[in-house]
């Protein structure tokens, strides 16, 4: 059986202090905006980036790789859960809807 | 109401100080997240989808005006000006920052509240009938027993690492408003030949494998309560499965081992433990019970009201329940305004409710598992003033027990476990039936929505239950029909394949329209019609295309 082809991913987590959704940017900083996240198209590079992120437990909680598709304004969510994480709740304009 | 002793006060203050130090150690790197997580969960702090979430216990759903006011202050100062009341009579804050949580817990301690054991594999906050002490049909107030269990279970050294969480509910009325049959242990206070005792149900629960609790003891003497509870939890602690999270609740233990064997094991454990109880538990219960003495009812009758507004009449018809005292009423304040998030209250609304309780209603409030707020002791003559004040705060919606009085868990708008959203579905159903102006005509109908299989929204016991799932990357909603959470609890039947988010509201509308066609008359409720006719006609309404194929 052929292995599944690698789908592009970002490293995402929750910020330790505020708990809000953050993404790993190309400069190594955490960003609140998915559009500024680095999209990994190579499986080995993504795995290494996740290992690095896991070592930054003083900044974030629970980093993981999330599937994203490339878009004109940076990565876009493939699954609706990541779309909600990117946007915030649908009943109040709170979270990222207030700041971005 | 129970007032904290010096022991209680020092216990929760010590706990806050410990947690403050734990937060500091997490921030300075001395604790890893794996080490910190169980500590924060023991203090009610979750990490959810967009932020931390603090779950605060409202033991047996009872609080006073000062406590409600403090909840409002916390919402304003450290959150976003609102709180969410849950199906376990708790309140959740959706946006606290990690560094602020110890201060929030200190503010709670100022009014005798805490967030202990609102999470983790322990005995959780004990819930009770929200009409306790006020209901006309009550055998005894369930709250003294609930408070006794709270004290016994808090930091109980044997039960801090159970196989899974453990939920206890208590009712003192034959009309079970506390869904006791859907709890790990359900206690029903009963009377036999003038003597008070407990019917003990075990192994109820919703979630992935819904089960109705089974009667373990039909009439347990009062003095045996704590040793018997301890025996049940000890047997579960020993036999409950730790290998599989989804089979770890006591309902699975009871199901796999059998009720007869559980009964035998509990009896053996009870015999060993009972002599260790010196009777101090009964002395404490008596002391607690004295604090739950009914208020001094002031028996001035209500003057008749002429030319009351239609809005007031609808409110009294729908949201007001008979009280044990003829000149009193129980007022349920709906947190389900059409278009609003079920269970949410703004800080301003909390303050209005606190003031009403203090001014008119013996300074008592309740939170129901149906996510509403109750003024349990209201002299009937104050109903017009209360209605007027509620109207001014957007709290006078007259829909208790009706189609828009929907239970909905936070779902994927907030919860990290959710597989789909609940809140928008609840909002759309309420808005749709408000537009149709059919709500009063439809009559009693309980819709309950969960955003995942864990069933915090109690969908299995909704007359209409809705379960949100992730089906191949799309939100999908399964409908169950005929569930019932009262004394003779029934798990609803799954109607068939699920519906997409844009199909579920029309599907609910078809079911409800089918009911209106099928009922014998207005007096026959949705649930009665369902029980008379079964699933078939409702299924035909839900899936008209399939019904046509079968008819052809």
XYZ file of C-alpha atoms in Angstrom:
652
model
C 0.000 0.000 0.000
C 1.264 3.446 -0.875
C 1.694 5.805 2.109
C -0.738 8.725 2.190
C 0.776 11.772 0.483
C 1.762 14.493 2.984
C -0.771 17.316 3.197
C 0.463 20.827 4.094
C 0.350 21.708 7.789
C 0.928 24.510 10.277
C 2.108 24.216 13.876
C -0.615 25.497 16.200
C -1.121 25.593 19.971
C -2.710 27.663 22.734
C -0.741 30.464 24.356
C 0.227 29.627 27.926
C -0.896 32.921 29.517
C -4.047 33.813 27.589
C -4.971 30.378 26.270
C -5.741 31.763 22.831
C -4.910 30.104 19.530
C -1.422 30.744 18.168
C 0.473 29.597 15.087
C 4.174 29.222 14.411
C 5.404 31.888 11.971
C 8.362 31.563 9.619
C 10.506 33.814 11.866
C 10.010 31.373 14.756
C 7.649 33.657 16.689
C 4.104 32.744 17.639
C 1.448 34.661 15.752
C -2.290 35.089 16.466
C -3.056 35.321 12.734
C -3.269 32.159 10.672
C -2.381 34.198 7.563
C 1.081 34.756 9.061
C 1.682 31.102 9.919
C 4.367 29.096 8.143
C 2.914 26.363 5.949
C 5.015 23.200 5.972
C 4.853 21.170 2.787
C 7.588 18.737 3.763
C 6.796 16.046 6.306
C 10.253 15.928 7.919
C 10.450 19.714 8.281
C 6.979 19.780 9.842
C 7.914 17.042 12.314
C 11.063 18.933 13.337
C 9.113 22.185 13.758
C 6.651 20.386 16.027
C 9.509 18.982 18.135
C 10.907 22.505 18.520
C 7.467 23.799 19.480
C 7.045 21.078 22.089
C 10.227 22.317 23.731
C 8.648 25.771 24.174
C 6.276 24.781 26.987
C 6.951 28.114 28.715
C 5.126 29.837 25.830
C 2.455 27.454 24.586
C 0.313 24.457 25.547
C -0.437 21.413 23.418
C 1.239 22.159 20.054
C 0.154 20.004 17.134
C 0.211 19.911 13.354
C -3.033 21.027 11.698
C -3.931 20.425 8.052
C -4.140 23.611 5.983
C -4.473 24.415 2.314
C -2.345 27.098 0.653
C -4.349 30.218 -0.188
C -3.744 33.720 -1.566
C -3.696 35.109 2.004
C -1.665 32.335 3.555
C -2.820 28.985 4.972
C -6.556 28.291 5.102
C -8.250 25.636 7.255
C -9.197 22.309 5.741
C -11.407 21.251 8.668
C -14.185 23.327 10.239
C -12.660 22.932 13.727
C -9.578 24.847 12.601
C -11.849 27.433 10.958
C -13.515 28.031 14.358
C -10.139 28.171 16.102
C -9.001 30.744 13.550
C -12.140 32.868 13.918
C -13.527 32.508 17.441
C -17.026 31.571 18.616
C -20.093 32.160 16.441
C -22.362 33.594 19.152
C -20.234 36.518 20.339
C -17.692 38.638 18.481
C -15.082 37.624 21.032
C -11.611 36.160 20.737
C -9.869 36.785 17.448
C -12.860 38.726 16.139
C -12.025 41.474 18.643
C -8.335 41.732 17.926
C -7.815 40.948 14.261
C -28.734 28.271 53.189
C -25.492 26.715 54.278
C -22.973 29.200 55.667
C -19.305 28.333 55.585
C -17.688 27.469 58.899
C -14.214 28.667 59.842
C -13.013 25.237 58.706
C -14.608 25.611 55.246
C -13.205 29.125 54.893
C -9.674 28.149 55.795
C -9.893 25.036 53.594
C -10.793 26.949 50.422
C -8.338 29.793 51.170
C -5.552 27.255 51.598
C -6.569 25.637 48.345
C -6.443 28.987 46.502
C -2.992 29.713 47.970
C -1.786 26.291 46.824
C -3.159 26.873 43.350
C -1.599 30.346 43.181
C 1.779 28.781 43.868
C 1.129 26.055 41.279
C 0.312 28.667 38.622
C 3.518 30.527 39.469
C 5.518 27.311 39.208
C 3.950 26.562 35.812
C 4.858 30.044 34.595
C 8.441 29.926 35.883
C 8.955 26.522 34.315
C 9.231 24.387 37.471
C 6.093 22.490 36.466
C 5.554 20.988 33.021
C 2.096 21.120 31.439
C 1.711 17.397 32.116
C 2.349 18.036 35.809
C 0.225 21.185 35.933
C -2.812 19.915 34.034
C -4.224 17.628 36.772
C -3.633 20.400 39.319
C -5.530 23.004 37.309
C -8.332 20.564 36.548
C -8.740 19.852 40.275
C -9.456 23.564 40.554
C -11.900 23.782 37.672
C -9.532 25.273 35.101
C -9.768 23.829 31.583
C -8.008 24.848 28.413
C -10.648 25.047 25.702
C -10.735 25.904 22.034
C -10.060 29.657 22.216
C -9.078 30.259 25.830
C -8.964 28.890 29.345
C -12.337 28.146 30.932
C -13.027 28.307 34.666
C -15.887 26.142 35.898
C -17.229 27.304 39.241
C -19.336 25.018 41.408
C -22.752 26.166 42.517
C -23.400 23.274 44.914
C -26.920 21.889 44.412
C -27.613 25.027 42.366
C -28.245 27.240 45.404
C -26.847 30.723 45.848
C -27.779 34.042 47.444
C -27.826 37.570 46.101
C -24.331 38.435 47.297
C -22.926 35.336 45.598
C -24.717 36.115 42.312
C -23.436 39.693 42.522
C -19.902 38.392 43.007
C -20.288 36.146 39.940
C -21.231 39.309 38.031
C -18.225 41.189 39.410
C -15.904 38.353 38.353
C -17.451 38.347 34.861
C -16.855 42.092 34.525
C -13.408 42.257 36.050
C -11.682 39.155 34.707
C -13.860 37.877 31.880
C -15.968 39.405 29.113
C -18.971 40.547 31.129
C -20.994 37.359 31.076
C -21.104 33.794 32.357
C -22.553 30.545 31.083
C -24.762 28.456 33.378
C -24.358 24.756 32.685
C -26.401 21.565 32.772
C -24.698 20.648 36.060
C -25.781 23.807 37.854
C -22.308 25.319 37.486
C -21.190 28.587 35.930
C -18.404 28.748 33.377
C -16.254 31.723 32.462
C -15.042 31.367 28.894
C -12.145 33.843 28.774
C -10.004 33.959 31.929
C -6.261 34.530 31.667
C -4.068 32.050 33.532
C -2.491 34.632 35.841
C -5.917 35.977 36.901
C -7.444 32.666 37.945
C -6.061 32.615 41.528
C -7.559 36.100 42.047
C -10.890 34.875 40.654
C -10.796 31.950 43.072
C -10.029 34.306 45.964
C -13.003 36.457 44.952
C -15.160 33.333 44.985
C -13.843 32.379 48.414
C -14.929 35.835 49.638
C -18.546 34.678 49.197
C -18.095 31.024 50.165
C -17.688 29.585 46.672
C -15.046 27.542 44.897
C -14.194 25.559 41.771
C -12.996 22.405 43.540
C -13.873 19.054 41.950
C -15.678 20.621 39.009
C -13.342 18.530 36.861
C -11.125 15.479 37.076
C -11.789 11.869 38.038
C -13.376 12.677 41.372
C -16.845 13.008 42.834
C -18.108 16.117 41.068
C -20.303 18.954 42.260
C -23.485 17.385 43.683
C -26.642 18.521 41.920
C -30.199 18.647 43.258
C -33.764 19.567 42.399
C -33.766 23.285 41.600
C -37.165 23.624 43.316
C -35.763 22.131 46.544
C -37.392 23.498 49.675
C -40.127 25.179 47.643
C -41.836 22.422 45.640
C -45.371 21.564 46.643
C -44.767 17.822 46.137
C -41.590 17.508 48.192
C -40.964 14.734 50.742
C -37.879 16.492 52.141
C -35.393 19.159 51.059
C -32.578 17.335 49.216
C -29.972 20.024 49.863
C -28.832 19.040 53.389
C -27.947 15.613 52.016
C -26.276 17.194 48.988
C -24.226 19.480 51.253
C -23.259 16.523 53.455
C -22.068 14.672 50.339
C -20.174 17.767 49.184
C -18.299 17.913 52.490
C -17.687 14.153 52.605
C -16.477 13.954 48.993
C -14.308 17.097 48.967
C -10.696 15.950 49.053
C -11.855 12.472 50.163
C -8.431 10.760 50.186
C -9.719 7.463 48.804
C -11.588 9.015 45.877
C -9.207 11.517 44.267
C -8.120 9.144 41.495
C -11.249 7.281 40.485
C -11.325 5.441 37.147
C -13.430 8.331 35.799
C -15.569 11.251 36.949
C -18.436 10.491 39.308
C -21.696 12.445 39.420
C -24.322 12.401 42.156
C -27.786 13.996 42.021
C -30.399 14.195 44.774
C -34.136 14.789 44.607
C -36.634 15.047 47.425
C -39.687 15.036 45.167
C -41.413 12.161 43.374
C -41.496 14.417 40.299
C -37.805 14.077 39.491
C -36.502 17.421 38.225
C -32.855 16.497 38.862
C -32.533 13.710 36.225
C -31.309 11.374 38.990
C -31.628 8.330 36.694
C -28.893 9.718 34.455
C -26.264 9.974 37.209
C -23.587 7.618 38.504
C -25.557 7.692 41.749
C -29.075 9.073 41.931
C -30.620 9.558 45.362
C -34.350 9.884 45.785
C -35.611 10.836 49.216
C -38.677 8.715 49.916
C -41.034 8.202 52.795
C -42.230 4.811 54.004
C -44.635 4.516 56.935
C -43.723 8.019 58.002
C -39.980 7.293 57.964
C -37.582 9.075 55.620
C -35.090 6.989 53.639
C -33.341 6.916 50.280
C -33.924 5.037 47.081
C -30.442 4.613 45.615
C -29.978 4.367 41.851
C -26.634 3.402 40.405
C -25.077 3.244 36.973
C -27.080 5.850 35.133
C -25.397 8.125 32.636
C -25.644 9.552 29.152
C -22.609 9.913 26.903
C -21.431 7.314 24.420
C -23.340 4.483 26.128
C -26.516 5.940 27.627
C -27.970 3.974 30.539
C -30.814 4.541 32.965
C -29.786 4.065 36.607
C -30.787 0.819 38.305
C -32.197 0.559 41.807
C -29.432 -0.679 44.098
C -31.300 -0.067 47.349
C -35.023 0.569 47.477
C -35.122 2.044 50.958
C -31.835 2.916 52.612
C -32.127 4.136 56.228
C -30.944 7.732 56.666
C -28.113 6.821 59.028
C -26.602 4.429 56.458
C -26.234 6.991 53.688
C -22.555 7.917 53.843
C -21.182 4.420 54.605
C -23.356 3.076 51.785
C -22.192 5.737 49.321
C -18.623 5.081 50.382
C -19.155 1.358 49.788
C -20.474 1.993 46.255
C -17.625 4.307 45.298
C -15.053 1.932 46.863
C -16.391 -1.006 44.835
C -16.280 1.147 41.709
C -12.781 2.377 42.546
C -11.639 -1.249 42.727
C -13.477 -2.645 39.692
C -13.990 0.314 37.362
C -12.010 -0.059 34.164
C -8.892 2.024 33.883
C -7.840 0.478 30.567
C -10.429 2.227 28.421
C -11.677 5.745 29.041
C -14.946 4.982 27.248
C -15.686 2.017 29.498
C -14.546 3.588 32.745
C -17.806 4.963 34.160
C -19.688 2.987 36.803
C -22.558 2.395 34.344
C -20.229 0.064 32.404
C -19.023 -1.615 35.627
C -22.636 -2.292 36.614
C -23.482 -3.436 33.095
C -20.509 -5.797 32.810
C -20.550 -7.220 36.326
C -24.301 -7.255 36.794
C -26.505 -5.543 39.341
C -26.766 -8.608 41.616
C -23.001 -8.959 41.970
C -22.557 -5.202 42.506
C -25.220 -5.399 45.199
C -23.365 -8.246 46.902
C -20.014 -6.441 46.753
C -21.502 -3.181 48.035
C -23.211 -5.032 50.898
C -19.901 -6.640 51.923
C -18.069 -3.322 51.698
C -20.855 -1.590 53.608
C -20.687 -4.148 56.429
C -16.969 -3.422 56.813
C -17.317 0.356 56.691
C -20.466 1.007 58.664
C -18.836 0.404 62.087
C -16.219 3.059 61.231
C -18.915 5.737 61.119
C -19.346 6.901 64.695
C -22.527 8.859 64.057
C -20.731 12.159 63.635
C -22.000 12.222 60.051
C -25.572 12.217 61.333
C -24.786 15.003 63.820
C -23.317 17.027 60.967
C -26.342 16.340 58.787
C -28.629 17.611 61.554
C -26.507 20.764 61.836
C -26.598 21.297 58.095
C -30.349 20.642 57.903
C -30.986 23.378 60.477
C -29.334 25.852 58.109
C -31.768 24.898 55.365
C -34.825 25.697 57.457
C -37.469 27.297 55.242
C -37.625 31.101 55.339
C -40.219 32.789 57.545
C -43.041 32.881 55.012
C -44.923 36.120 55.127
C -48.498 35.195 54.490
C -49.964 38.366 53.024
C -52.218 37.263 50.177
C -51.862 38.739 46.732
C -54.369 41.348 45.659
C -56.210 40.308 42.474
C -54.754 41.937 39.380
C -57.177 43.523 36.960
C -56.238 44.448 33.393
C -52.888 42.628 33.533
C -50.943 42.856 30.276
C -50.869 39.824 27.949
C -47.105 39.635 28.500
C -47.574 39.424 32.269
C -50.290 36.788 31.937
C -48.124 34.683 29.620
C -45.226 34.997 32.064
C -47.324 33.852 35.021
C -48.861 30.984 33.013
C -45.531 29.717 31.738
C -42.758 30.638 34.190
C -44.520 30.473 37.555
C -44.949 27.191 39.457
C -47.019 26.370 42.537
C -45.163 26.755 45.833
C -45.690 24.692 48.974
C -47.081 27.857 50.555
C -50.347 29.026 48.956
C -49.401 32.722 48.957
C -46.020 32.002 47.383
C -44.807 31.061 43.927
C -41.677 29.669 42.311
C -40.503 31.921 39.493
C -38.279 30.533 36.753
C -36.289 33.203 34.944
C -35.581 32.097 31.390
C -32.008 32.425 30.125
C -33.373 31.401 26.718
C -34.520 34.655 25.131
C -35.232 33.886 21.474
C -31.976 34.322 19.604
C -29.761 34.327 22.715
C -27.255 31.666 23.788
C -28.953 29.172 26.143
C -27.626 29.573 29.691
C -25.714 32.820 29.168
C -26.346 35.757 31.501
C -24.639 39.127 31.340
C -23.152 40.648 34.480
C -25.941 43.248 34.435
C -28.574 40.514 34.266
C -26.919 38.684 37.159
C -27.101 41.870 39.240
C -30.788 42.353 38.388
C -31.524 38.793 39.512
C -29.477 39.278 42.688
C -31.405 42.441 43.526
C -34.765 40.764 42.908
C -33.813 37.887 45.200
C -32.676 40.295 47.921
C -35.632 42.653 47.579
C -38.531 40.267 47.141
C -37.558 36.633 47.504
C -35.794 35.818 50.784
C -32.373 36.295 49.179
C -32.323 32.941 47.403
C -31.595 31.917 43.828
C -31.224 28.602 42.101
C -29.600 27.444 38.894
C -31.419 24.625 37.106
C -29.791 21.912 35.025
C -32.014 23.287 32.284
C -29.823 26.407 32.381
C -32.351 28.790 33.878
C -32.377 30.780 37.124
C -35.051 30.338 39.759
C -36.418 32.547 42.495
C -37.699 29.743 44.723
C -39.604 31.737 47.342
C -41.620 34.607 45.887
C -44.659 36.089 47.658
C -47.289 36.156 44.909
C -48.039 39.829 45.509
C -44.564 40.726 44.235
C -44.993 38.949 40.888
C -45.942 42.127 38.939
C -42.913 44.043 40.249
C -40.617 41.122 39.503
C -42.013 40.745 36.000
C -41.534 44.459 35.339
C -37.918 44.369 36.521
C -37.171 41.257 34.479
C -38.742 42.815 31.380
C -36.385 45.758 31.672
C -33.391 43.395 31.702
C -34.366 41.130 28.808
C -35.158 38.351 31.275
C -38.933 38.041 31.011
C -39.167 35.533 28.144
C -42.244 33.392 28.839
C -41.030 30.086 27.442
C -40.258 27.720 30.321
C -40.808 24.110 29.216
C -41.621 25.217 25.676
C -39.823 24.550 22.413
C -37.395 27.478 22.749
C -36.395 26.547 26.335
C -33.566 24.504 24.851
C -30.668 22.925 26.701
C -27.509 23.350 24.657
C -23.945 22.569 25.625
C -21.290 25.110 24.532
C -20.402 22.856 21.585
C -17.635 23.692 19.175
C -18.027 27.400 19.747
C -16.049 26.883 22.967
C -15.451 23.266 23.902
C -12.264 21.452 22.909
C -14.054 18.084 22.968
C -16.966 19.083 20.727
C -17.417 17.608 17.266
C -19.956 20.204 16.079
C -21.625 23.415 17.211
C -24.721 23.420 19.432
C -25.416 27.087 20.140
C -26.297 28.215 16.580
C -28.703 25.275 16.211
C -30.467 26.214 19.463
C -30.609 29.869 18.448
C -32.050 29.059 15.018
C -34.717 26.694 16.368
C -35.831 29.256 18.956
C -35.882 32.057 16.399
C -37.729 29.966 13.814
C -40.571 28.917 16.119
C -40.827 32.432 17.510
C -41.362 33.649 13.932
C -44.001 30.964 13.344
C -45.801 32.088 16.553
C -46.508 28.445 17.323
C -44.652 28.072 20.610
C -47.649 28.310 22.974
C -49.765 26.127 20.684
C -47.084 23.387 20.592
C -46.999 23.329 24.380
C -44.543 21.357 26.562
C -41.620 20.175 24.466
C -38.028 19.701 25.548
C -35.310 19.982 22.933
C -31.804 19.149 24.126
C -28.660 19.589 22.040
C -25.183 18.154 22.561
C -22.179 19.024 20.421
C -20.542 15.647 20.949
C -21.176 12.118 22.114
C -20.373 13.034 25.746
C -23.929 14.396 25.930
C -23.509 17.373 28.292
C -26.636 18.710 26.558
C -28.602 15.613 27.718
C -29.840 14.942 24.175
C -30.721 11.320 25.019
C -33.426 12.477 27.418
C -34.780 15.288 25.248
C -38.257 14.785 23.815
C -36.340 15.796 20.718
C -32.610 15.254 21.081
C -29.996 16.606 18.699
C -26.428 15.310 18.618
C -23.809 17.192 16.616
C -21.131 15.059 14.987
C -18.265 15.454 12.563
C -19.133 13.378 9.528
C -16.273 13.357 7.030
C -15.289 16.909 7.937
C -18.813 18.377 7.903
C -21.093 19.171 10.853
C -23.885 16.610 10.969
C -26.810 16.364 13.379
C -28.500 13.158 14.520
C -32.023 13.359 15.869
C -33.396 11.184 18.682
C -37.047 11.183 19.674
C -39.065 10.229 22.732
C -36.440 10.687 25.439
C -37.562 11.685 28.924
C -35.477 12.813 31.907
C -38.136 12.654 34.614
C -38.838 9.929 37.207
C -39.531 7.212 34.627
C -36.544 8.186 32.525
C -36.313 6.920 28.944
C -33.464 7.122 26.433
C -34.693 8.526 23.119
C -34.679 6.487 19.911
C -32.377 7.488 17.083
C -34.639 8.437 14.176
C -32.258 7.704 11.300
C -29.406 9.273 9.353
C -28.205 12.709 10.434
C -28.826 16.088 8.818
C -26.464 18.793 7.667
C -26.401 22.073 9.597
C -28.685 23.727 7.042
C -31.135 20.801 7.027
C -31.633 20.278 10.743
C -33.957 23.233 11.459
C -36.414 22.255 8.665
C -36.203 18.651 9.919
C -37.199 19.719 13.444
C -39.991 21.793 11.962
C -41.332 18.748 10.081
C -41.336 16.658 13.276
C -43.173 19.363 15.188
C -45.707 19.927 12.390
C -46.305 16.160 12.277
C -47.017 16.256 16.020
C -49.533 19.094 15.570
C -51.320 16.976 12.932
C -51.186 13.756 14.938
C -52.155 14.856 18.446
C -55.659 14.017 19.589
C -56.124 17.538 20.925
C -54.151 20.355 22.506
C -54.003 18.519 25.805
C -51.913 15.684 24.352
C -48.256 16.685 24.625
C -45.546 15.839 22.114
C -44.212 13.102 24.384
C -47.673 11.589 24.918
C -48.326 11.562 21.179
C -44.942 9.956 20.585
C -45.646 7.276 23.183
C -49.061 6.567 21.659
C -47.872 6.329 18.044
C -44.198 5.418 18.257
C -41.385 6.477 15.967
C -42.932 5.610 12.580
C -45.072 8.693 11.774
C -42.332 11.039 13.013
C -39.738 9.180 10.997
C -41.931 9.552 7.923
C -42.041 13.304 8.539
C -38.274 13.468 9.010
C -37.466 11.487 5.863
C -40.280 12.256 3.392
C -38.348 10.937 0.345
C -37.809 7.519 1.947
C -41.429 7.434 3.088
C -42.577 7.961 -0.527
C -40.358 5.111 -1.751
C -41.861 2.751 0.824
C -45.383 3.854 -0.058
C -44.812 3.213 -3.785
